[in-house]
Coordinates of C-alpha atoms in Angstrom, one line a residue:
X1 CA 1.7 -6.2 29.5
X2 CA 2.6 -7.5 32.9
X3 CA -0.9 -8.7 35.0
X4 CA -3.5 -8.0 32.3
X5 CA -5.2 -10.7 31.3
X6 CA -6.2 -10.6 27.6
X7 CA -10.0 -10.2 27.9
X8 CA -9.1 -6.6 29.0
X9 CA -6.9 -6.1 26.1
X10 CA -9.3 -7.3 23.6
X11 CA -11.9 -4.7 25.0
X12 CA -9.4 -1.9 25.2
X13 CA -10.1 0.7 22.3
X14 CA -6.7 1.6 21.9
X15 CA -5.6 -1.4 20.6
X16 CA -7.9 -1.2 18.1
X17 CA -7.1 2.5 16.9
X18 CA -3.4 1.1 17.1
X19 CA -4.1 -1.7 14.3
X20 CA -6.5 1.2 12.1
X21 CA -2.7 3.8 12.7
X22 CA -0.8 0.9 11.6
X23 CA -2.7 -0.1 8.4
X24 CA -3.2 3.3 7.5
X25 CA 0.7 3.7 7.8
X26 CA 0.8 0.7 5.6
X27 CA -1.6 2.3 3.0
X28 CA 0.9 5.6 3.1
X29 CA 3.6 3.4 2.6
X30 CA 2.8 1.7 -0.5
X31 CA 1.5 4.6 -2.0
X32 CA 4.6 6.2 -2.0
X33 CA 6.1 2.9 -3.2
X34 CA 3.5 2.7 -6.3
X35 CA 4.1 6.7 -6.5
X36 CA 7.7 6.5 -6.8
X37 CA 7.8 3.7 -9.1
X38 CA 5.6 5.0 -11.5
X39 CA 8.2 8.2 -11.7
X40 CA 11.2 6.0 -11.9
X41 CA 9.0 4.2 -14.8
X42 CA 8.4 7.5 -16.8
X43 CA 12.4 8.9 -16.3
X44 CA 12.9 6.5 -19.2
X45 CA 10.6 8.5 -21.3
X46 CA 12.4 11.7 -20.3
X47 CA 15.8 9.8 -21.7
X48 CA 14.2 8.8 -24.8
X49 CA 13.9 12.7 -25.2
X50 CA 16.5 13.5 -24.1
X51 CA 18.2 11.7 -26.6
X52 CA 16.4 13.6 -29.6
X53 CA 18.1 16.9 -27.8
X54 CA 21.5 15.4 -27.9
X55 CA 22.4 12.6 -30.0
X56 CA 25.4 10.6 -28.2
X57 CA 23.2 11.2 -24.5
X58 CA 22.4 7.6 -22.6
X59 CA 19.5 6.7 -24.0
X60 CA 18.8 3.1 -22.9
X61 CA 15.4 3.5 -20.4
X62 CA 14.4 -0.5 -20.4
X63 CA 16.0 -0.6 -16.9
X64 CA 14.0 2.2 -15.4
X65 CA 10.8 0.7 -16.9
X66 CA 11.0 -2.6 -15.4
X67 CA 12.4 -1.0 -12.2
X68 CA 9.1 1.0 -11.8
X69 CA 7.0 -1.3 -12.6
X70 CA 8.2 -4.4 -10.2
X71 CA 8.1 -0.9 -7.2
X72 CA 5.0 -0.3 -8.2
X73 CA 4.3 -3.8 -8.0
X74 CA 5.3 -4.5 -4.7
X75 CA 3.8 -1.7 -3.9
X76 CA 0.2 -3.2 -4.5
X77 CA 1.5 -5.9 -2.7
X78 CA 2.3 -4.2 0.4
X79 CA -1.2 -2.5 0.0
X80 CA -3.1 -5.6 0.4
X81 CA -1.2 -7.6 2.6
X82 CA -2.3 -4.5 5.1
X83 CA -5.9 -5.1 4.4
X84 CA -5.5 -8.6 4.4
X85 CA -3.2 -8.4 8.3
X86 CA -6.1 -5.9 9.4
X87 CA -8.9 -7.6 8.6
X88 CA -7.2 -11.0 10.2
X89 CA -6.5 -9.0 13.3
X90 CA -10.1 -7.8 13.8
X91 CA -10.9 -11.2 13.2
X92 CA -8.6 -12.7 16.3
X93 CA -9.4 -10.2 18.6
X94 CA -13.0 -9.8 19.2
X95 CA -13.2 -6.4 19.4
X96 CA -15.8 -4.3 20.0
X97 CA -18.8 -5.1 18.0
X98 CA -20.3 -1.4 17.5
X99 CA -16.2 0.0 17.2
X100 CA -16.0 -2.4 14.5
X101 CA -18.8 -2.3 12.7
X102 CA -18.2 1.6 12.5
X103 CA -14.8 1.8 11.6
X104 CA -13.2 -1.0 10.3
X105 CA -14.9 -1.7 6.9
X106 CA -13.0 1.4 4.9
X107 CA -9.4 1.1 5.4
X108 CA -10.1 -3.1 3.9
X109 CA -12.0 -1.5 0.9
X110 CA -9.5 1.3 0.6
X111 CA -6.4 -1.0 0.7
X112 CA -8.1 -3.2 -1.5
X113 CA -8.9 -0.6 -4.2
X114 CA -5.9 1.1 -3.8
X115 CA -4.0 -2.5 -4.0
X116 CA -5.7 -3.4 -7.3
X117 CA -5.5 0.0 -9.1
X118 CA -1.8 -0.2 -8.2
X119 CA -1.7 -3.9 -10.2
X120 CA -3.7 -1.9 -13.0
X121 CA -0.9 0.5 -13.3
X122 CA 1.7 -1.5 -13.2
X123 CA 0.3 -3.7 -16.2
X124 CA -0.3 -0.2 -18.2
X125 CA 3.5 0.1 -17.4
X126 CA 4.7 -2.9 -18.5
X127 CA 2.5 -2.9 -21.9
X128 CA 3.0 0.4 -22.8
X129 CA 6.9 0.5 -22.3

């Protein structure tokens, strides 16, 4: 921004409903990611019954299983890293004391909890296959 200094920027509310839109799209992201993998984890279970069905069908599902789980892994990944750039931005920028205080607690503990249920599931995954 051409000829505003930062103090102004750091005060401006809309950057900081920018950085909540962006880790909230960061949150939607990875929980697609963890959802996705999770399916691509279990279409090796469909094969395995599949195979029952119809004796000569493809029947070999250890690729799908470790595919899942390392999507679902990154997935988790991806979920904290957001809390972890958020919270590091409201750090660095000073915002708004009350704005902050009121808002930017949940989407850290979401991401977080989200992040480390994701791990969970990917473990269960990698066990249980």
């Amino acid at each position: 921004m051409a000829g505003v200094d930062d103090q102004n920027v750091n005060e401006d509310p809309r950057v900081f409903f920018a950085a909540v839109r962006t880790v909230l799209a960061w949150i939607r992201t990875s929980l697609a990611m963890m959802g996705f993998g999770f399916v691509i984890a279990r279409f090796g279970l469909f094969l395995r019954e599949l195979a029952v069905l119809r004796p000569g069908a493809h029947t070999d599902s250890v690729g799908s299983a470790w595919i899942g789980t390392v999507m679902m892994a990154l997935g988790s990944v991806a979920c904290l890293t957001a809390a972890y750039n958020y919270s590091r931005f409201l750090r660095e920028h000073g915002h708004q004391k009350e704005l902050v205080e009121a808002m930017a607690a949940w989407p850290v503990r979401f991401a977080v909890v989200l992040g480390l249920l994701g791990m969970g599931l990917a473990a269960y995954v990698a066990v249980a296959q």
